[in-house]
PDB file of C-alpha atoms in Angstrom:
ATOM      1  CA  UNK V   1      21.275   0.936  15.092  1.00 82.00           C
ATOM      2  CA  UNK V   2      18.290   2.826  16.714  1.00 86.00           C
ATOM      3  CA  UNK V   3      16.747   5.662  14.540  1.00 88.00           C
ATOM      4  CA  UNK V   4      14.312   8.704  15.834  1.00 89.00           C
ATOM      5  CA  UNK V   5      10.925   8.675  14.946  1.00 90.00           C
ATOM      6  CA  UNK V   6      12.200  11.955  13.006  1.00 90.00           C
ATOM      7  CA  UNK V   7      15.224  10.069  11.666  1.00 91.00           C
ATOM      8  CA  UNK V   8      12.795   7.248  10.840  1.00 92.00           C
ATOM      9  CA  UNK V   9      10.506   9.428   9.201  1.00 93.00           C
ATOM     10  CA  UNK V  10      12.646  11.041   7.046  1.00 92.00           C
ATOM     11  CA  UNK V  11      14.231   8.070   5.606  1.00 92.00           C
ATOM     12  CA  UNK V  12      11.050   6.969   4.313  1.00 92.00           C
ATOM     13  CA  UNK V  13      10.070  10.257   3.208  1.00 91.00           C
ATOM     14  CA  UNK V  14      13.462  10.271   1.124  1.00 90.00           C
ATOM     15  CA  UNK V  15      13.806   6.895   0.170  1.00 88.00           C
ATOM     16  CA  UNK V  16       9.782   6.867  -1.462  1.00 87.00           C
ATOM     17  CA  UNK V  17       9.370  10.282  -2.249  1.00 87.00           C
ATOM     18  CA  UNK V  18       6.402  10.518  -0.048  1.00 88.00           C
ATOM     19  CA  UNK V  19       6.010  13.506   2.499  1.00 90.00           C
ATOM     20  CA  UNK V  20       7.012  13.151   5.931  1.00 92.00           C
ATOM     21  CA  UNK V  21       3.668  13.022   7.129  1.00 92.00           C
ATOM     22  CA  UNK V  22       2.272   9.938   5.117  1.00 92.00           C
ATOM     23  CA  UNK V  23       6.063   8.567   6.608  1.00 93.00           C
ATOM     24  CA  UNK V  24       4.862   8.957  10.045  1.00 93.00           C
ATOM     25  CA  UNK V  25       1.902   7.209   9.756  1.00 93.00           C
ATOM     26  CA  UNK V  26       3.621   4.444   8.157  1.00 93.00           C
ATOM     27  CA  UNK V  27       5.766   4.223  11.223  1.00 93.00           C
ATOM     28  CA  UNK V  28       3.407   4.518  13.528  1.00 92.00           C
ATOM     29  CA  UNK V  29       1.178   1.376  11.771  1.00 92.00           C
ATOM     30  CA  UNK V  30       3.899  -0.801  12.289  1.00 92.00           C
ATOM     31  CA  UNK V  31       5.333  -0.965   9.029  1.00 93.00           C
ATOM     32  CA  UNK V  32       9.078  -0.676   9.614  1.00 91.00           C
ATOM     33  CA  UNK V  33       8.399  -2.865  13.054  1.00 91.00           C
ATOM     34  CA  UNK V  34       7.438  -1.827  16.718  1.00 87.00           C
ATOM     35  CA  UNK V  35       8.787   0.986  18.672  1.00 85.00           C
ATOM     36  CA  UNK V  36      10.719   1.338  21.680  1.00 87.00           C
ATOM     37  CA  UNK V  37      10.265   4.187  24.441  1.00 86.00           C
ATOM     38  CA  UNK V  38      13.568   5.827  25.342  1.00 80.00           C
ATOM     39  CA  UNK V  39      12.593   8.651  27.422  1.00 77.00           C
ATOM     40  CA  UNK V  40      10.465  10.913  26.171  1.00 76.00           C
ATOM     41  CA  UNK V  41      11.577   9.581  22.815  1.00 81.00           C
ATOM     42  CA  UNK V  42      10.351   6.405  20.628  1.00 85.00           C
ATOM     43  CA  UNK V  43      13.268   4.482  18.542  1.00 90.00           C
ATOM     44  CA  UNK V  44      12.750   2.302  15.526  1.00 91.00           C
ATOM     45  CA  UNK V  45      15.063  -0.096  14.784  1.00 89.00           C
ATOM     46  CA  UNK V  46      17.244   0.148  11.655  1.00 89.00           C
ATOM     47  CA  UNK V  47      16.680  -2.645   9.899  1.00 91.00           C
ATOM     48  CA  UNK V  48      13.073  -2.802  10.213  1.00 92.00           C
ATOM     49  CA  UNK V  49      12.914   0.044   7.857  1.00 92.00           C
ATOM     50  CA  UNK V  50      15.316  -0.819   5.650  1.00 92.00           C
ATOM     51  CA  UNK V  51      13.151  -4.408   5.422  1.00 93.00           C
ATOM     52  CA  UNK V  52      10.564  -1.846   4.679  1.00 93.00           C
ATOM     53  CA  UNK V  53      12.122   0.340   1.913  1.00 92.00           C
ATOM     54  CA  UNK V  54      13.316  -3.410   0.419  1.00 91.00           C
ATOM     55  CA  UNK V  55      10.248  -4.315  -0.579  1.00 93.00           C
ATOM     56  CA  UNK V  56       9.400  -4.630  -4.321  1.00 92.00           C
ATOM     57  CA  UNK V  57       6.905  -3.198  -6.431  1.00 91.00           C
ATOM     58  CA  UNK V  58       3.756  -5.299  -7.094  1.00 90.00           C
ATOM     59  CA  UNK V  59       4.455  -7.244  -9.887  1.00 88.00           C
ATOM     60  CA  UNK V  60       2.360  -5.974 -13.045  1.00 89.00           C
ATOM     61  CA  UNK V  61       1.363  -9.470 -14.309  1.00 91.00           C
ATOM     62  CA  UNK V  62      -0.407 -10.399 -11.223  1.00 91.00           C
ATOM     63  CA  UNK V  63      -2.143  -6.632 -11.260  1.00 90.00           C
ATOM     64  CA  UNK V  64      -3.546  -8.152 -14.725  1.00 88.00           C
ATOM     65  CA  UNK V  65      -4.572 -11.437 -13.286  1.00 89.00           C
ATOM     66  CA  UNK V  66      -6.010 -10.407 -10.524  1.00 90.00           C
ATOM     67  CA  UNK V  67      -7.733  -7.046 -11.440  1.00 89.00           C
ATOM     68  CA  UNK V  68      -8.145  -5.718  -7.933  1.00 92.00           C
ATOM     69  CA  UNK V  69      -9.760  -2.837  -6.202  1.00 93.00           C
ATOM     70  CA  UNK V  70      -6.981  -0.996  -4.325  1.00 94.00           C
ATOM     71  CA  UNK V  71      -7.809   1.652  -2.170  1.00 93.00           C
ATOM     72  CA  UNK V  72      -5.995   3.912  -0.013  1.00 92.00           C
ATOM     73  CA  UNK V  73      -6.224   4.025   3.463  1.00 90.00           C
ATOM     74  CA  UNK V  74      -7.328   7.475   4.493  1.00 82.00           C
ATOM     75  CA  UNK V  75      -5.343  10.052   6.822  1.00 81.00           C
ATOM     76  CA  UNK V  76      -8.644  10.152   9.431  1.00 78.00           C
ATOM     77  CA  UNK V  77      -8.274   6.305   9.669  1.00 79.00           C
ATOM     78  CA  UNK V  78      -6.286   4.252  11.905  1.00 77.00           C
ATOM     79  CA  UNK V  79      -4.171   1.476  10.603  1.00 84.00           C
ATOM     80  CA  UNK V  80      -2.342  -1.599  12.972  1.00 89.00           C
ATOM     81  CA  UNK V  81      -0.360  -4.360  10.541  1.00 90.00           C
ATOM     82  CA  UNK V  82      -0.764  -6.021  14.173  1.00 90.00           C
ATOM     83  CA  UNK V  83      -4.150  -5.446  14.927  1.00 92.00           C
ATOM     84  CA  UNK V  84      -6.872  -8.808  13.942  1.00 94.00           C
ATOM     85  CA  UNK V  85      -7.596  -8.898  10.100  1.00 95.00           C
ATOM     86  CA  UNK V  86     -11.403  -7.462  10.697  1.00 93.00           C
ATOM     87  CA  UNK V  87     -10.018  -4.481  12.520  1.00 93.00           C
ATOM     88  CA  UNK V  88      -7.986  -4.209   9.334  1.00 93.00           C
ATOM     89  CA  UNK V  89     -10.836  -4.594   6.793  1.00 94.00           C
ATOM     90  CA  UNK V  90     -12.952  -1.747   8.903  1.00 92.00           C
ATOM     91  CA  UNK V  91     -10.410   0.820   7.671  1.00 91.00           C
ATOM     92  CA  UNK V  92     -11.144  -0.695   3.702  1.00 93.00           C
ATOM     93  CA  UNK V  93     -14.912  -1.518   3.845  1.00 93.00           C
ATOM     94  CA  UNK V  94     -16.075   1.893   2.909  1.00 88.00           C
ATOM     95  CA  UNK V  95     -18.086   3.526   2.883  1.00 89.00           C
ATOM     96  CA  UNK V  96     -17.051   4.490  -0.936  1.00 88.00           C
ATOM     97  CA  UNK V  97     -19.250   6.201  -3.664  1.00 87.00           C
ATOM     98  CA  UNK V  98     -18.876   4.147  -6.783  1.00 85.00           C
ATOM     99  CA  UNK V  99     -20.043   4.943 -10.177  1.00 85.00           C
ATOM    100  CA  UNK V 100     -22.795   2.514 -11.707  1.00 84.00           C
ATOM    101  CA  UNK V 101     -20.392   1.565 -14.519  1.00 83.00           C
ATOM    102  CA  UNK V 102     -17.702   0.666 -11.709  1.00 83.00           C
ATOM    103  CA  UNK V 103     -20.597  -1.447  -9.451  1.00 81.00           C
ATOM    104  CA  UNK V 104     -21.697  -3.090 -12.298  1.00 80.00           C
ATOM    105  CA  UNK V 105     -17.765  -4.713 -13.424  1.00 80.00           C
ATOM    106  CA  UNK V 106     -17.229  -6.096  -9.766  1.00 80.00           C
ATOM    107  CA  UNK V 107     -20.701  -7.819 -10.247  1.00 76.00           C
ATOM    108  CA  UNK V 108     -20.165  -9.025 -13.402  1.00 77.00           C
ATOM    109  CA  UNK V 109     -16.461  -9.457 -14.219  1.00 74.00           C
ATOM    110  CA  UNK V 110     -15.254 -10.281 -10.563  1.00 76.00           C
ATOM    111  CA  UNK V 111     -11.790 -12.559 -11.121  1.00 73.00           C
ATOM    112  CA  UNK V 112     -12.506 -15.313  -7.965  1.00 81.00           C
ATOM    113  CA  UNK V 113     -16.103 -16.454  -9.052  1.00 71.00           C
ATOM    114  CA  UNK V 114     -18.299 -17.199 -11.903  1.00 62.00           C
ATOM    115  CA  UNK V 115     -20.226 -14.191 -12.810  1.00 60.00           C
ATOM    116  CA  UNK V 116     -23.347 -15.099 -11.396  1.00 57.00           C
ATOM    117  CA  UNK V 117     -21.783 -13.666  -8.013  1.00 68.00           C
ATOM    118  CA  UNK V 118     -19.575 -11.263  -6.689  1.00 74.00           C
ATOM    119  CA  UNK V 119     -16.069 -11.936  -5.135  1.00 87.00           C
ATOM    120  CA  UNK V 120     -13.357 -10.292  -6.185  1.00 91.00           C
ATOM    121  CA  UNK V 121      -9.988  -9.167  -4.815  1.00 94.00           C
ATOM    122  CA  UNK V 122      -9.638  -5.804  -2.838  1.00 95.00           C
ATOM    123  CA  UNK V 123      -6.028  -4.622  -1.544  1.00 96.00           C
ATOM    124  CA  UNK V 124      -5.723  -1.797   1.273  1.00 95.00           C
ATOM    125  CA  UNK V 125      -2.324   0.818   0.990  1.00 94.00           C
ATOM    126  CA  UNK V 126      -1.169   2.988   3.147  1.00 94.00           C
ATOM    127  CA  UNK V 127       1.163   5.479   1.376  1.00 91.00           C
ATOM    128  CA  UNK V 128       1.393   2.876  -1.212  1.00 90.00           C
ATOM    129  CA  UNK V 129       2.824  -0.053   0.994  1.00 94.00           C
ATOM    130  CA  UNK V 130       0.142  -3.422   1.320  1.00 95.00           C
ATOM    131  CA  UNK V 131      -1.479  -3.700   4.444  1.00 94.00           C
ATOM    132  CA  UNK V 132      -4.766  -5.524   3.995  1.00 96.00           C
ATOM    133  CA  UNK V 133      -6.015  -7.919   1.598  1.00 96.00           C
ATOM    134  CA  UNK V 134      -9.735  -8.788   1.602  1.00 96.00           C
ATOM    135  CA  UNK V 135     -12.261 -10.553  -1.059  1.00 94.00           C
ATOM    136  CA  UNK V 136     -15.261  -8.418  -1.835  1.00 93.00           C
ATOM    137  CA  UNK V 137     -18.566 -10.097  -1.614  1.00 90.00           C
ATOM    138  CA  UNK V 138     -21.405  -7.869  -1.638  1.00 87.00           C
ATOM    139  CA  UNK V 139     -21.511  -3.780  -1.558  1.00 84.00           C
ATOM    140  CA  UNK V 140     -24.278  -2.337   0.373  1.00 84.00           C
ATOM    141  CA  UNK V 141     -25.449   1.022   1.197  1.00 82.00           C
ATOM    142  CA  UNK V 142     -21.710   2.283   0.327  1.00 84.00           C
ATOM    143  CA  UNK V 143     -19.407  -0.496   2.157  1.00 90.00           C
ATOM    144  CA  UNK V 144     -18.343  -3.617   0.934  1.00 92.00           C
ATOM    145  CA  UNK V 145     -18.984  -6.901   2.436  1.00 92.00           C
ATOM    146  CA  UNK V 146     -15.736  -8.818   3.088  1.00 95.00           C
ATOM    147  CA  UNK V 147     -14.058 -11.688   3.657  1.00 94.00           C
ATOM    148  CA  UNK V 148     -10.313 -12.348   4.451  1.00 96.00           C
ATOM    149  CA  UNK V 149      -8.378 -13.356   1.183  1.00 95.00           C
ATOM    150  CA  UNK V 150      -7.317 -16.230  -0.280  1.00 92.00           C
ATOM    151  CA  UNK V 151      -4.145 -17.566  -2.024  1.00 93.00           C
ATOM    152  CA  UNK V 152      -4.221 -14.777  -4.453  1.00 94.00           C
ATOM    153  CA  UNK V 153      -2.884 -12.444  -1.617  1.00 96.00           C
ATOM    154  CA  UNK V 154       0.397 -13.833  -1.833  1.00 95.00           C
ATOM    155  CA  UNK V 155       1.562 -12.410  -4.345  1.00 93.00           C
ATOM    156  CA  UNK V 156       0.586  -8.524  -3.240  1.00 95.00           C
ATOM    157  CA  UNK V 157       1.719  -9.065   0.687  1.00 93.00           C
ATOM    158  CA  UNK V 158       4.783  -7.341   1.231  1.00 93.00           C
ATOM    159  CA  UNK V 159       4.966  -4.977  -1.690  1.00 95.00           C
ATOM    160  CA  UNK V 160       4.382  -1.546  -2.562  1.00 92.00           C
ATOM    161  CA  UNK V 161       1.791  -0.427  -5.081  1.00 88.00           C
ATOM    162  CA  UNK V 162       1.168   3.762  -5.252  1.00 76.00           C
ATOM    163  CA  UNK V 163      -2.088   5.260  -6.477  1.00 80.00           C
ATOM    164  CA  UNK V 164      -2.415   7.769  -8.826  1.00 79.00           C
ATOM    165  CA  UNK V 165      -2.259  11.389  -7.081  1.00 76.00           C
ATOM    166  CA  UNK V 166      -5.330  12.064  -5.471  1.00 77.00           C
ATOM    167  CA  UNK V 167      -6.973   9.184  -5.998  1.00 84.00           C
ATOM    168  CA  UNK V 168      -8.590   7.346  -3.115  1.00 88.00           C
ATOM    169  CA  UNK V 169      -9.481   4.190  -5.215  1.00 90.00           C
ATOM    170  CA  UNK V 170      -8.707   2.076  -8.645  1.00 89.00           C
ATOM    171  CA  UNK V 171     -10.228  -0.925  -9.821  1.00 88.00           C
ATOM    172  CA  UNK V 172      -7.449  -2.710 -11.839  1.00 88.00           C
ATOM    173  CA  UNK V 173      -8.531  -3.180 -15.459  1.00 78.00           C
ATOM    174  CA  UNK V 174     -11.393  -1.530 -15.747  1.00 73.00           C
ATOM    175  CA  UNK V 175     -11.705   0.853 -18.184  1.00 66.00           C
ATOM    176  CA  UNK V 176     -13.824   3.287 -16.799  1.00 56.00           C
ATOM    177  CA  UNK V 177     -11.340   3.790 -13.677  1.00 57.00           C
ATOM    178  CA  UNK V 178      -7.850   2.889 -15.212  1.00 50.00           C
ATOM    179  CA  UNK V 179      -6.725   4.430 -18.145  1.00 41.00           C
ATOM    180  CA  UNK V 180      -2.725   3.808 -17.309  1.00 46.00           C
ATOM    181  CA  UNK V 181      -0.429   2.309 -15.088  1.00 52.00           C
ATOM    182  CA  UNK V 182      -0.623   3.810 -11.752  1.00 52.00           C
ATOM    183  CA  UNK V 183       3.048   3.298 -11.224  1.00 57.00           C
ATOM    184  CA  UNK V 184       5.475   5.742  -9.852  1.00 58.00           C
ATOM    185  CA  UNK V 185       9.195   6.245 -11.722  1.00 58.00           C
ATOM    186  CA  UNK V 186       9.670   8.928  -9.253  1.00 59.00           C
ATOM    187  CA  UNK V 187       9.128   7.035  -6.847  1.00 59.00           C
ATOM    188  CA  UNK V 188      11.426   3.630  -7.941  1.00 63.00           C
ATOM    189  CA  UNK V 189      14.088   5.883  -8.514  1.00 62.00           C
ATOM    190  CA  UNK V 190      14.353   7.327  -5.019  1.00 60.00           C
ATOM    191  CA  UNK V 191      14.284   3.429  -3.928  1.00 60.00           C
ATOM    192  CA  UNK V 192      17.340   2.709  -5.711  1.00 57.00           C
ATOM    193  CA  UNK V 193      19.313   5.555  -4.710  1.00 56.00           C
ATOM    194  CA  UNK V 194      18.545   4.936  -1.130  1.00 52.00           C
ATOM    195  CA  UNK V 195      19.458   1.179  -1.655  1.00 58.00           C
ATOM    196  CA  UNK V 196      23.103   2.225  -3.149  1.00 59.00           C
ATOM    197  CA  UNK V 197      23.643   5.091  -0.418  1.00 57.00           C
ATOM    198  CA  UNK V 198      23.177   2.318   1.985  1.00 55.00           C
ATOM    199  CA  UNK V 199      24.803  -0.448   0.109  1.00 59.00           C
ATOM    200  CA  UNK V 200      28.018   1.936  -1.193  1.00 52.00           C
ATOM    201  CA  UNK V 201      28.426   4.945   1.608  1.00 49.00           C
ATOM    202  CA  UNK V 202      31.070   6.281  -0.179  1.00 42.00           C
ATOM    203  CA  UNK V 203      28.470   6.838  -3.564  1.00 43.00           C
ATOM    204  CA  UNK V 204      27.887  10.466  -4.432  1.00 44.00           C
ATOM    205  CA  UNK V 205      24.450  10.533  -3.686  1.00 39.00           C
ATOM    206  CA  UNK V 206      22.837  13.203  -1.904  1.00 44.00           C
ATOM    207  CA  UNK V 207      23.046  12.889   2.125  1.00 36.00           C
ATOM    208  CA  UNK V 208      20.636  14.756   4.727  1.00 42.00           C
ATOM    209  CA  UNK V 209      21.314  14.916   8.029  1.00 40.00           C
ATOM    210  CA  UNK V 210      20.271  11.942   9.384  1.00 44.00           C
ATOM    211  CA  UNK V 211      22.851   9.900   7.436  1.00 40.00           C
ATOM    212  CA  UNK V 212      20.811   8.664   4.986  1.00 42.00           C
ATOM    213  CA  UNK V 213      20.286  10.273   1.313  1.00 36.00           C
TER     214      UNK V 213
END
């Protein structure tokens, strides 16, 4: 089945409690899958976004292990799941304005490399789905030097991590940035219902026009 963009949109919107605009950019980086042109009008294909709204929440033991530096791709930025992996890292590099306390733990407590360098994990969201991994290796005037990542990635690549509201960064861990657990109940519980209005139609769950919640 072929959903709007509009359709499309507001699935996500509904399904992650995120606002139809954040939706539309997820749809138009590629997230649920390509588009096709009908017309005047561009269709997304079912079941790419319900692969989409399937995927889990990053797990919390490997936010631990890892400790990374999760940032969130800003609405004036352009973002292509398709596009090379250093067109991808442009959109993460920076430039960012980081407190000295924050500068000094990725220099000194990075989780990839002894502490006499710097290399540690960075993850790129956009409206709290994972889109780019990189491995931090130097921060200059503002932007990070990066690299692509390495094994570690595996465990964040297709899954959803939120950041706190209005927060454009978090370094995992550190206690000058995170105080709590970023992580959204809001937002899990509009997953599930989503998954059961799809899984059980005849559920009495909320339904908006486009069939869907």
């Amino acid at each position: 089945m072929k959903l709007t963009a509009r359709a499309a949109a507001e699935t996500i919107s509904v399904a992650h409690n995120i606002g139809l605009r954040d939706a539309a950019r997820v749809l138009a980086a590629g997230l649920a899958g390509p588009a096709t042109r009908q017309g005047s009008a561009l269709l997304y294909d079912e079941q790419g976004i319900d692969k989409l709204l399937d995927r889990p929440e990053c797990p919390l033991p490997e936010l631990d292990r890892w400790r990374p530096f999760v940032v969130r791709i800003g609405r004036t930025q352009t973002s292509d799941v398709a596009a090379a992996w250093s067109e991808r890292a442009r959109a993460v590099a920076g430039p960012w304005r980081l407190p000295l306390p924050t500068s000094v733990y990725l220099a000194w407590h990075s989780s990839l490399s002894p502490p006499a360098g710097m290399r540690h994990p960075l993850i790129g969201v956009l409206a709290g789905w994972v889109t780019v991994g990189a491995e931090i290796t130097g921060y200059d005037e503002g932007c990070f030097r990066l690299e692509p990542p390495g094994h570690w990635f595996n465990s964040f690549q297709d899954t959803w991590l939120p950041l706190p509201p209005r927060r454009r960064w978090i370094l995992w861990g550190a206690p000058s940035t995170v105080t709590q657990s970023p992580r959204q109940p809001e937002r899990t519980e509009s997953q599930a219902a989503y998954r059961t209005s799809r899984d059980w139609p005849t559920a009495d769950v909320p339904v908006r026009s486009n069939g869907r919640l």
